[in-house]
Amino acid sequence: MEIISFHKDNSILEKKIGYEFKNKDLLITALTHSSFANEHNGSKNINGRHKDYERLEFLGDAVLEMISSDYLFHRNPDMPEGKLTKLRASMVCEPALARCARDLGLEQFILLGKGEENTGGRERDSIISDVMEALIGAVYLDGGIEHAKTVIFEHVLDDLNGNEIFKDSKTLLQEIIQSSPFDTFEYRMAGEEGPDHAKVFMAEAVLDGKVIGAGKGRTKKAAEQMAAAEAIDRLKGKK
Ligand code: MN
């Protein structure tokens, strides 16, 4: 394992997440798996030179929960508590976080012990998603809640394609449209691309003959849900 290259590379990670750490040690800690800390400290010792990410993960988990709750609460004004809880769980679950982390190439920056490295730890969702949480915790500690919020919005909540969050966009859009004086609304298929086994469908949300949202997805329904979400943003004046 080449430790030095990891330290050099961290500035690339900072660029990717759009946040530059004042305290670079915090970033290194966020990327340090206990197996690496153990190997380099001799024993697991919080006062050792290498700290692992577990405490930052603890913090990041709470920050992520708070920011995503706030987001869902405001985005879905009429959604009951049970549904909000389910939605949040789907957004911050291990596979979802691991997917966001892989989009950043985060796995390349993790400091792993040899044992973990040899048994595929770098590919494991559990580790990758924990590092994502630790990274959020580190940004929060270093830069405060606003910077943490920006990172979460851009790299977690923005990763909406195929995510559970689109499940209720069609319903929500229908409610919005019913309460306004527009005449006609329909979803239109706008094409498809890719081979049969990996087809991507494109859909448009059309209000009074005008396209107000477009979406892509593995299924027609998923494409419509994404189009609905964009249409909601537009109707609410966000875009
Ligand atoms: Mn975790």
PDB file of C-alpha atoms and ligand atoms in Angstrom:
ATOM      1  CA  MET A   1       0.000   0.000   0.000  1.00  0.00           C
ATOM      2  CA  GLU A   2       1.323   3.406  -0.952  1.00  0.00           C
ATOM      3  CA  ILE A   3       0.310   5.770   1.783  1.00  0.00           C
ATOM      4  CA  ILE A   4       1.939   8.841   0.253  1.00  0.00           C
ATOM      5  CA  SER A   5      -0.096   8.727  -2.935  1.00  0.00           C
ATOM      6  CA  PHE A   6      -3.283   8.808  -0.870  1.00  0.00           C
ATOM      7  CA  HIS A   7      -2.271  12.009   0.863  1.00  0.00           C
ATOM      8  CA  LYS A   8      -1.370  13.634  -2.435  1.00  0.00           C
ATOM      9  CA  ASP A   9      -4.666  12.572  -3.975  1.00  0.00           C
ATOM     10  CA  ASN A  10      -6.831  14.087  -1.270  1.00  0.00           C
ATOM     11  CA  SER A  11      -6.829  17.467  -2.996  1.00  0.00           C
ATOM     12  CA  ILE A  12      -8.522  15.752  -5.939  1.00  0.00           C
ATOM     13  CA  LEU A  13     -11.220  14.533  -3.575  1.00  0.00           C
ATOM     14  CA  GLU A  14     -11.588  18.055  -2.168  1.00  0.00           C
ATOM     15  CA  LYS A  15     -12.157  19.378  -5.693  1.00  0.00           C
ATOM     16  CA  LYS A  16     -14.695  16.658  -6.377  1.00  0.00           C
ATOM     17  CA  ILE A  17     -16.749  17.388  -3.286  1.00  0.00           C
ATOM     18  CA  GLY A  18     -16.314  21.132  -3.765  1.00  0.00           C
ATOM     19  CA  TYR A  19     -14.920  21.728  -0.294  1.00  0.00           C
ATOM     20  CA  GLU A  20     -11.373  22.488   0.757  1.00  0.00           C
ATOM     21  CA  PHE A  21     -10.463  21.485   4.288  1.00  0.00           C
ATOM     22  CA  LYS A  22      -8.768  23.943   6.623  1.00  0.00           C
ATOM     23  CA  ASN A  23      -7.699  21.020   8.783  1.00  0.00           C
ATOM     24  CA  LYS A  24      -6.398  18.358   6.400  1.00  0.00           C
ATOM     25  CA  ASP A  25      -6.010  15.873   9.272  1.00  0.00           C
ATOM     26  CA  LEU A  26      -9.783  15.746   9.587  1.00  0.00           C
ATOM     27  CA  LEU A  27     -10.068  14.638   5.976  1.00  0.00           C
ATOM     28  CA  ILE A  28      -7.406  11.974   6.491  1.00  0.00           C
ATOM     29  CA  THR A  29      -9.214  10.697   9.580  1.00  0.00           C
ATOM     30  CA  ALA A  30     -12.483  10.529   7.616  1.00  0.00           C
ATOM     31  CA  LEU A  31     -10.729   8.287   5.112  1.00  0.00           C
ATOM     32  CA  THR A  32      -8.967   6.022   7.613  1.00  0.00           C
ATOM     33  CA  HIS A  33     -10.471   2.583   8.218  1.00  0.00           C
ATOM     34  CA  SER A  34      -9.821   1.005  11.604  1.00  0.00           C
ATOM     35  CA  SER A  35      -7.779  -1.755   9.948  1.00  0.00           C
ATOM     36  CA  PHE A  36      -5.306   0.858   8.709  1.00  0.00           C
ATOM     37  CA  ALA A  37      -5.181   2.682  12.042  1.00  0.00           C
ATOM     38  CA  ASN A  38      -4.648  -0.612  13.877  1.00  0.00           C
ATOM     39  CA  GLU A  39      -1.811  -1.666  11.614  1.00  0.00           C
ATOM     40  CA  HIS A  40      -0.038   1.648  11.933  1.00  0.00           C
ATOM     41  CA  ASN A  41      -0.623   2.301  15.613  1.00  0.00           C
ATOM     42  CA  GLY A  42       0.231  -1.170  16.830  1.00  0.00           C
ATOM     43  CA  SER A  43      -3.005  -1.277  18.754  1.00  0.00           C
ATOM     44  CA  LYS A  44      -6.321   0.505  18.492  1.00  0.00           C
ATOM     45  CA  ASN A  45      -5.688   3.659  20.419  1.00  0.00           C
ATOM     46  CA  ILE A  46      -7.563   6.914  20.017  1.00  0.00           C
ATOM     47  CA  ASN A  47      -4.408   8.784  21.030  1.00  0.00           C
ATOM     48  CA  GLY A  48      -2.400   7.012  18.363  1.00  0.00           C
ATOM     49  CA  ARG A  49      -1.070   8.874  15.372  1.00  0.00           C
ATOM     50  CA  HIS A  50      -3.708   7.394  13.083  1.00  0.00           C
ATOM     51  CA  LYS A  51      -7.317   7.840  14.076  1.00  0.00           C
ATOM     52  CA  ASP A  52     -10.041   5.889  12.305  1.00  0.00           C
ATOM     53  CA  TYR A  53     -13.215   7.369  10.847  1.00  0.00           C
ATOM     54  CA  GLU A  54     -15.692   5.821  13.281  1.00  0.00           C
ATOM     55  CA  ARG A  55     -16.323   8.884  15.450  1.00  0.00           C
ATOM     56  CA  LEU A  56     -16.707  11.101  12.368  1.00  0.00           C
ATOM     57  CA  GLU A  57     -19.090   8.540  10.895  1.00  0.00           C
ATOM     58  CA  PHE A  58     -21.187   8.796  14.056  1.00  0.00           C
ATOM     59  CA  LEU A  59     -21.364  12.559  13.636  1.00  0.00           C
ATOM     60  CA  GLY A  60     -21.893  12.480   9.866  1.00  0.00           C
ATOM     61  CA  ASP A  61     -24.760  10.026  10.231  1.00  0.00           C
ATOM     62  CA  ALA A  62     -26.604  12.547  12.425  1.00  0.00           C
ATOM     63  CA  VAL A  63     -25.833  15.518  10.144  1.00  0.00           C
ATOM     64  CA  LEU A  64     -27.061  13.583   7.121  1.00  0.00           C
ATOM     65  CA  GLU A  65     -30.234  12.576   8.928  1.00  0.00           C
ATOM     66  CA  MET A  66     -30.922  16.167   9.979  1.00  0.00           C
ATOM     67  CA  ILE A  67     -30.321  17.716   6.547  1.00  0.00           C
ATOM     68  CA  SER A  68     -32.256  15.053   4.651  1.00  0.00           C
ATOM     69  CA  SER A  69     -35.162  15.309   7.119  1.00  0.00           C
ATOM     70  CA  ASP A  70     -35.290  19.076   6.641  1.00  0.00           C
ATOM     71  CA  TYR A  71     -35.195  18.632   2.872  1.00  0.00           C
ATOM     72  CA  LEU A  72     -37.998  16.072   2.802  1.00  0.00           C
ATOM     73  CA  PHE A  73     -40.105  17.974   5.314  1.00  0.00           C
ATOM     74  CA  HIS A  74     -40.127  21.091   3.139  1.00  0.00           C
ATOM     75  CA  ARG A  75     -40.340  19.343  -0.207  1.00  0.00           C
ATOM     76  CA  ASN A  76     -43.342  17.245   0.769  1.00  0.00           C
ATOM     77  CA  PRO A  77     -45.658  19.518   2.765  1.00  0.00           C
ATOM     78  CA  ASP A  78     -48.525  17.030   2.957  1.00  0.00           C
ATOM     79  CA  MET A  79     -46.640  13.777   3.382  1.00  0.00           C
ATOM     80  CA  PRO A  80     -47.391  11.866   6.595  1.00  0.00           C
ATOM     81  CA  GLU A  81     -44.625  10.996   9.055  1.00  0.00           C
ATOM     82  CA  GLY A  82     -44.519   7.305   8.169  1.00  0.00           C
ATOM     83  CA  LYS A  83     -43.884   8.024   4.532  1.00  0.00           C
ATOM     84  CA  LEU A  84     -41.274  10.678   5.306  1.00  0.00           C
ATOM     85  CA  THR A  85     -39.424   8.171   7.475  1.00  0.00           C
ATOM     86  CA  LYS A  86     -39.461   5.574   4.708  1.00  0.00           C
ATOM     87  CA  LEU A  87     -38.268   8.074   2.124  1.00  0.00           C
ATOM     88  CA  ARG A  88     -35.437   9.264   4.323  1.00  0.00           C
ATOM     89  CA  ALA A  89     -34.375   5.703   5.044  1.00  0.00           C
ATOM     90  CA  SER A  90     -34.227   4.969   1.325  1.00  0.00           C
ATOM     91  CA  MET A  91     -32.103   8.043   0.666  1.00  0.00           C
ATOM     92  CA  VAL A  92     -29.509   7.479   3.352  1.00  0.00           C
ATOM     93  CA  CYS A  93     -29.388   3.681   3.311  1.00  0.00           C
ATOM     94  CA  GLU A  94     -26.134   1.826   2.746  1.00  0.00           C
ATOM     95  CA  PRO A  95     -26.558   1.080  -0.994  1.00  0.00           C
ATOM     96  CA  ALA A  96     -27.704   4.651  -1.729  1.00  0.00           C
ATOM     97  CA  LEU A  97     -24.764   6.196   0.125  1.00  0.00           C
ATOM     98  CA  ALA A  98     -22.332   3.755  -1.452  1.00  0.00           C
ATOM     99  CA  ARG A  99     -23.644   4.782  -4.868  1.00  0.00           C
ATOM    100  CA  CYS A 100     -23.133   8.481  -4.102  1.00  0.00           C
ATOM    101  CA  ALA A 101     -19.657   7.705  -2.784  1.00  0.00           C
ATOM    102  CA  ARG A 102     -18.727   5.754  -5.917  1.00  0.00           C
ATOM    103  CA  ASP A 103     -19.877   8.654  -8.087  1.00  0.00           C
ATOM    104  CA  LEU A 104     -17.180  10.657  -6.286  1.00  0.00           C
ATOM    105  CA  GLY A 105     -14.640   7.845  -6.644  1.00  0.00           C
ATOM    106  CA  LEU A 106     -14.384   7.947  -2.866  1.00  0.00           C
ATOM    107  CA  GLU A 107     -13.280   4.310  -2.600  1.00  0.00           C
ATOM    108  CA  GLN A 108      -9.918   5.209  -4.151  1.00  0.00           C
ATOM    109  CA  PHE A 109      -9.077   7.471  -1.238  1.00  0.00           C
ATOM    110  CA  ILE A 110      -9.812   5.114   1.657  1.00  0.00           C
ATOM    111  CA  LEU A 111      -6.856   4.137   3.824  1.00  0.00           C
ATOM    112  CA  LEU A 112      -7.297   0.424   4.405  1.00  0.00           C
ATOM    113  CA  GLY A 113      -5.231  -2.150   6.256  1.00  0.00           C
ATOM    114  CA  LYS A 114      -3.644  -4.933   4.234  1.00  0.00           C
ATOM    115  CA  GLY A 115      -6.098  -7.553   5.456  1.00  0.00           C
ATOM    116  CA  GLU A 116      -9.127  -5.510   4.432  1.00  0.00           C
ATOM    117  CA  GLU A 117      -7.489  -4.596   1.144  1.00  0.00           C
ATOM    118  CA  ASN A 118      -6.834  -8.246   0.328  1.00  0.00           C
ATOM    119  CA  THR A 119     -10.382  -9.306   1.110  1.00  0.00           C
ATOM    120  CA  GLY A 120     -11.988  -6.647  -1.085  1.00  0.00           C
ATOM    121  CA  GLY A 121     -12.793  -4.049   1.571  1.00  0.00           C
ATOM    122  CA  ARG A 122     -12.391  -1.264  -0.954  1.00  0.00           C
ATOM    123  CA  GLU A 123     -15.362  -2.615  -2.904  1.00  0.00           C
ATOM    124  CA  ARG A 124     -17.611  -3.192   0.096  1.00  0.00           C
ATOM    125  CA  ASP A 125     -20.755  -1.055   0.386  1.00  0.00           C
ATOM    126  CA  SER A 126     -20.589  -1.096   4.187  1.00  0.00           C
ATOM    127  CA  ILE A 127     -17.136   0.526   4.257  1.00  0.00           C
ATOM    128  CA  ILE A 128     -17.731   2.916   1.359  1.00  0.00           C
ATOM    129  CA  SER A 129     -21.009   4.193   2.795  1.00  0.00           C
ATOM    130  CA  ASP A 130     -19.438   4.625   6.246  1.00  0.00           C
ATOM    131  CA  VAL A 131     -16.644   6.715   4.729  1.00  0.00           C
ATOM    132  CA  MET A 132     -19.269   8.847   2.985  1.00  0.00           C
ATOM    133  CA  GLU A 133     -20.867   9.543   6.364  1.00  0.00           C
ATOM    134  CA  ALA A 134     -17.482  10.222   7.945  1.00  0.00           C
ATOM    135  CA  LEU A 135     -16.657  12.650   5.145  1.00  0.00           C
ATOM    136  CA  ILE A 136     -19.894  14.531   5.813  1.00  0.00           C
ATOM    137  CA  GLY A 137     -19.036  14.599   9.524  1.00  0.00           C
ATOM    138  CA  ALA A 138     -15.582  15.954   8.723  1.00  0.00           C
ATOM    139  CA  VAL A 139     -16.945  18.714   6.453  1.00  0.00           C
ATOM    140  CA  TYR A 140     -19.405  19.655   9.194  1.00  0.00           C
ATOM    141  CA  LEU A 141     -16.648  19.885  11.827  1.00  0.00           C
ATOM    142  CA  ASP A 142     -14.258  21.758   9.576  1.00  0.00           C
ATOM    143  CA  GLY A 143     -16.649  24.095   7.759  1.00  0.00           C
ATOM    144  CA  GLY A 144     -19.929  24.112   9.658  1.00  0.00           C
ATOM    145  CA  ILE A 145     -23.452  23.059   8.801  1.00  0.00           C
ATOM    146  CA  GLU A 146     -23.796  25.199   5.650  1.00  0.00           C
ATOM    147  CA  HIS A 147     -20.846  23.538   3.941  1.00  0.00           C
ATOM    148  CA  ALA A 148     -22.054  20.119   5.062  1.00  0.00           C
ATOM    149  CA  LYS A 149     -25.464  20.962   3.649  1.00  0.00           C
ATOM    150  CA  THR A 150     -23.985  21.962   0.288  1.00  0.00           C
ATOM    151  CA  VAL A 151     -22.017  18.714   0.029  1.00  0.00           C
ATOM    152  CA  ILE A 152     -25.099  16.686   0.966  1.00  0.00           C
ATOM    153  CA  PHE A 153     -27.326  18.545  -1.503  1.00  0.00           C
ATOM    154  CA  GLU A 154     -24.879  18.164  -4.358  1.00  0.00           C
ATOM    155  CA  HIS A 155     -23.690  14.640  -3.750  1.00  0.00           C
ATOM    156  CA  VAL A 156     -26.389  12.787  -1.839  1.00  0.00           C
ATOM    157  CA  LEU A 157     -29.779  14.410  -2.314  1.00  0.00           C
ATOM    158  CA  ASP A 158     -29.003  15.264  -5.912  1.00  0.00           C
ATOM    159  CA  ASP A 159     -28.380  11.625  -6.745  1.00  0.00           C
ATOM    160  CA  LEU A 160     -32.031  11.152  -7.445  1.00  0.00           C
ATOM    161  CA  ASN A 161     -32.076   9.139 -10.633  1.00  0.00           C
ATOM    162  CA  GLY A 162     -33.742   5.850  -9.811  1.00  0.00           C
ATOM    163  CA  ASN A 163     -33.977   6.785  -6.155  1.00  0.00           C
ATOM    164  CA  GLU A 164     -37.059   6.217  -4.047  1.00  0.00           C
ATOM    165  CA  ILE A 165     -37.624   9.938  -3.792  1.00  0.00           C
ATOM    166  CA  PHE A 166     -39.257   9.954  -7.211  1.00  0.00           C
ATOM    167  CA  LYS A 167     -41.897   7.481  -6.163  1.00  0.00           C
ATOM    168  CA  ASP A 168     -44.367  10.117  -5.131  1.00  0.00           C
ATOM    169  CA  SER A 169     -43.543  12.868  -7.591  1.00  0.00           C
ATOM    170  CA  LYS A 170     -46.354  11.872  -9.951  1.00  0.00           C
ATOM    171  CA  THR A 171     -48.887  11.950  -7.142  1.00  0.00           C
ATOM    172  CA  LEU A 172     -47.582  15.263  -5.871  1.00  0.00           C
ATOM    173  CA  LEU A 173     -47.606  16.809  -9.349  1.00  0.00           C
ATOM    174  CA  GLN A 174     -51.170  15.638  -9.887  1.00  0.00           C
ATOM    175  CA  GLU A 175     -52.199  17.398  -6.684  1.00  0.00           C
ATOM    176  CA  ILE A 176     -50.488  20.617  -7.716  1.00  0.00           C
ATOM    177  CA  ILE A 177     -52.083  20.596 -11.159  1.00  0.00           C
ATOM    178  CA  GLN A 178     -55.560  19.804  -9.834  1.00  0.00           C
ATOM    179  CA  SER A 179     -55.440  22.890  -7.647  1.00  0.00           C
ATOM    180  CA  SER A 180     -54.623  25.208 -10.544  1.00  0.00           C
ATOM    181  CA  PRO A 181     -56.675  26.294 -13.562  1.00  0.00           C
ATOM    182  CA  PHE A 182     -54.654  24.550 -16.301  1.00  0.00           C
ATOM    183  CA  ASP A 183     -56.525  22.557 -18.882  1.00  0.00           C
ATOM    184  CA  THR A 184     -54.657  19.494 -19.992  1.00  0.00           C
ATOM    185  CA  PHE A 185     -51.831  17.494 -18.594  1.00  0.00           C
ATOM    186  CA  GLU A 186     -50.177  14.358 -19.933  1.00  0.00           C
ATOM    187  CA  TYR A 187     -46.975  12.337 -19.883  1.00  0.00           C
ATOM    188  CA  ARG A 188     -45.407  11.779 -23.271  1.00  0.00           C
ATOM    189  CA  MET A 189     -42.712   9.274 -24.146  1.00  0.00           C
ATOM    190  CA  ALA A 190     -39.889  11.208 -25.785  1.00  0.00           C
ATOM    191  CA  GLY A 191     -37.816   8.314 -27.009  1.00  0.00           C
ATOM    192  CA  GLU A 192     -35.536   5.566 -25.806  1.00  0.00           C
ATOM    193  CA  GLU A 193     -31.869   4.773 -26.132  1.00  0.00           C
ATOM    194  CA  GLY A 194     -29.473   1.917 -25.478  1.00  0.00           C
ATOM    195  CA  PRO A 195     -29.608  -1.825 -26.186  1.00  0.00           C
ATOM    196  CA  ASP A 196     -32.573  -3.959 -25.063  1.00  0.00           C
ATOM    197  CA  HIS A 197     -30.939  -5.182 -21.862  1.00  0.00           C
ATOM    198  CA  ALA A 198     -30.026  -1.662 -20.759  1.00  0.00           C
ATOM    199  CA  LYS A 199     -32.695   0.479 -22.305  1.00  0.00           C
ATOM    200  CA  VAL A 200     -33.241   4.012 -21.062  1.00  0.00           C
ATOM    201  CA  PHE A 201     -36.611   5.640 -21.574  1.00  0.00           C
ATOM    202  CA  MET A 202     -37.230   9.359 -21.883  1.00  0.00           C
ATOM    203  CA  ALA A 203     -40.457  10.983 -20.783  1.00  0.00           C
ATOM    204  CA  GLU A 204     -41.867  14.486 -20.747  1.00  0.00           C
ATOM    205  CA  ALA A 205     -44.451  16.064 -18.493  1.00  0.00           C
ATOM    206  CA  VAL A 206     -46.633  18.217 -20.750  1.00  0.00           C
ATOM    207  CA  LEU A 207     -48.918  20.893 -19.386  1.00  0.00           C
ATOM    208  CA  ASP A 208     -51.200  22.692 -21.853  1.00  0.00           C
ATOM    209  CA  GLY A 209     -48.985  21.547 -24.707  1.00  0.00           C
ATOM    210  CA  LYS A 210     -45.828  22.839 -23.050  1.00  0.00           C
ATOM    211  CA  VAL A 211     -43.038  20.588 -21.770  1.00  0.00           C
ATOM    212  CA  ILE A 212     -42.513  21.450 -18.108  1.00  0.00           C
ATOM    213  CA  GLY A 213     -40.373  18.489 -17.114  1.00  0.00           C
ATOM    214  CA  ALA A 214     -38.183  15.837 -18.692  1.00  0.00           C
ATOM    215  CA  GLY A 215     -36.822  12.625 -17.245  1.00  0.00           C
ATOM    216  CA  LYS A 216     -34.908   9.462 -17.998  1.00  0.00           C
ATOM    217  CA  GLY A 217     -35.179   6.046 -16.440  1.00  0.00           C
ATOM    218  CA  ARG A 218     -34.826   2.306 -16.763  1.00  0.00           C
ATOM    219  CA  THR A 219     -38.594   2.016 -16.990  1.00  0.00           C
ATOM    220  CA  LYS A 220     -41.255   4.282 -18.495  1.00  0.00           C
ATOM    221  CA  LYS A 221     -42.633   4.866 -15.036  1.00  0.00           C
ATOM    222  CA  ALA A 222     -39.236   5.864 -13.637  1.00  0.00           C
ATOM    223  CA  ALA A 223     -38.786   8.312 -16.524  1.00  0.00           C
ATOM    224  CA  GLU A 224     -42.210   9.808 -15.800  1.00  0.00           C
ATOM    225  CA  GLN A 225     -41.427  10.117 -12.109  1.00  0.00           C
ATOM    226  CA  MET A 226     -38.274  12.043 -12.896  1.00  0.00           C
ATOM    227  CA  ALA A 227     -40.142  14.255 -15.359  1.00  0.00           C
ATOM    228  CA  ALA A 228     -42.751  14.879 -12.661  1.00  0.00           C
ATOM    229  CA  ALA A 229     -40.079  15.876 -10.144  1.00  0.00           C
ATOM    230  CA  GLU A 230     -38.616  18.391 -12.577  1.00  0.00           C
ATOM    231  CA  ALA A 231     -42.081  19.721 -13.368  1.00  0.00           C
ATOM    232  CA  ILE A 232     -42.748  20.220  -9.653  1.00  0.00           C
ATOM    233  CA  ASP A 233     -39.538  22.225  -9.304  1.00  0.00           C
ATOM    234  CA  ARG A 234     -40.514  24.370 -12.288  1.00  0.00           C
ATOM    235  CA  LEU A 235     -44.068  24.973 -11.105  1.00  0.00           C
ATOM    236  CA  LYS A 236     -42.775  25.936  -7.683  1.00  0.00           C
ATOM    237  CA  GLY A 237     -40.472  28.432  -9.345  1.00  0.00           C
ATOM    238  CA  LYS A 238     -37.226  26.747  -8.418  1.00  0.00           C
ATOM    239  CA  LYS A 239     -36.014  26.512 -11.988  1.00  0.00           C
TER     240      LYS A 239
HETATM  241 MN    MN B   1     -22.737   3.950   9.041  1.00  0.00          MN
END
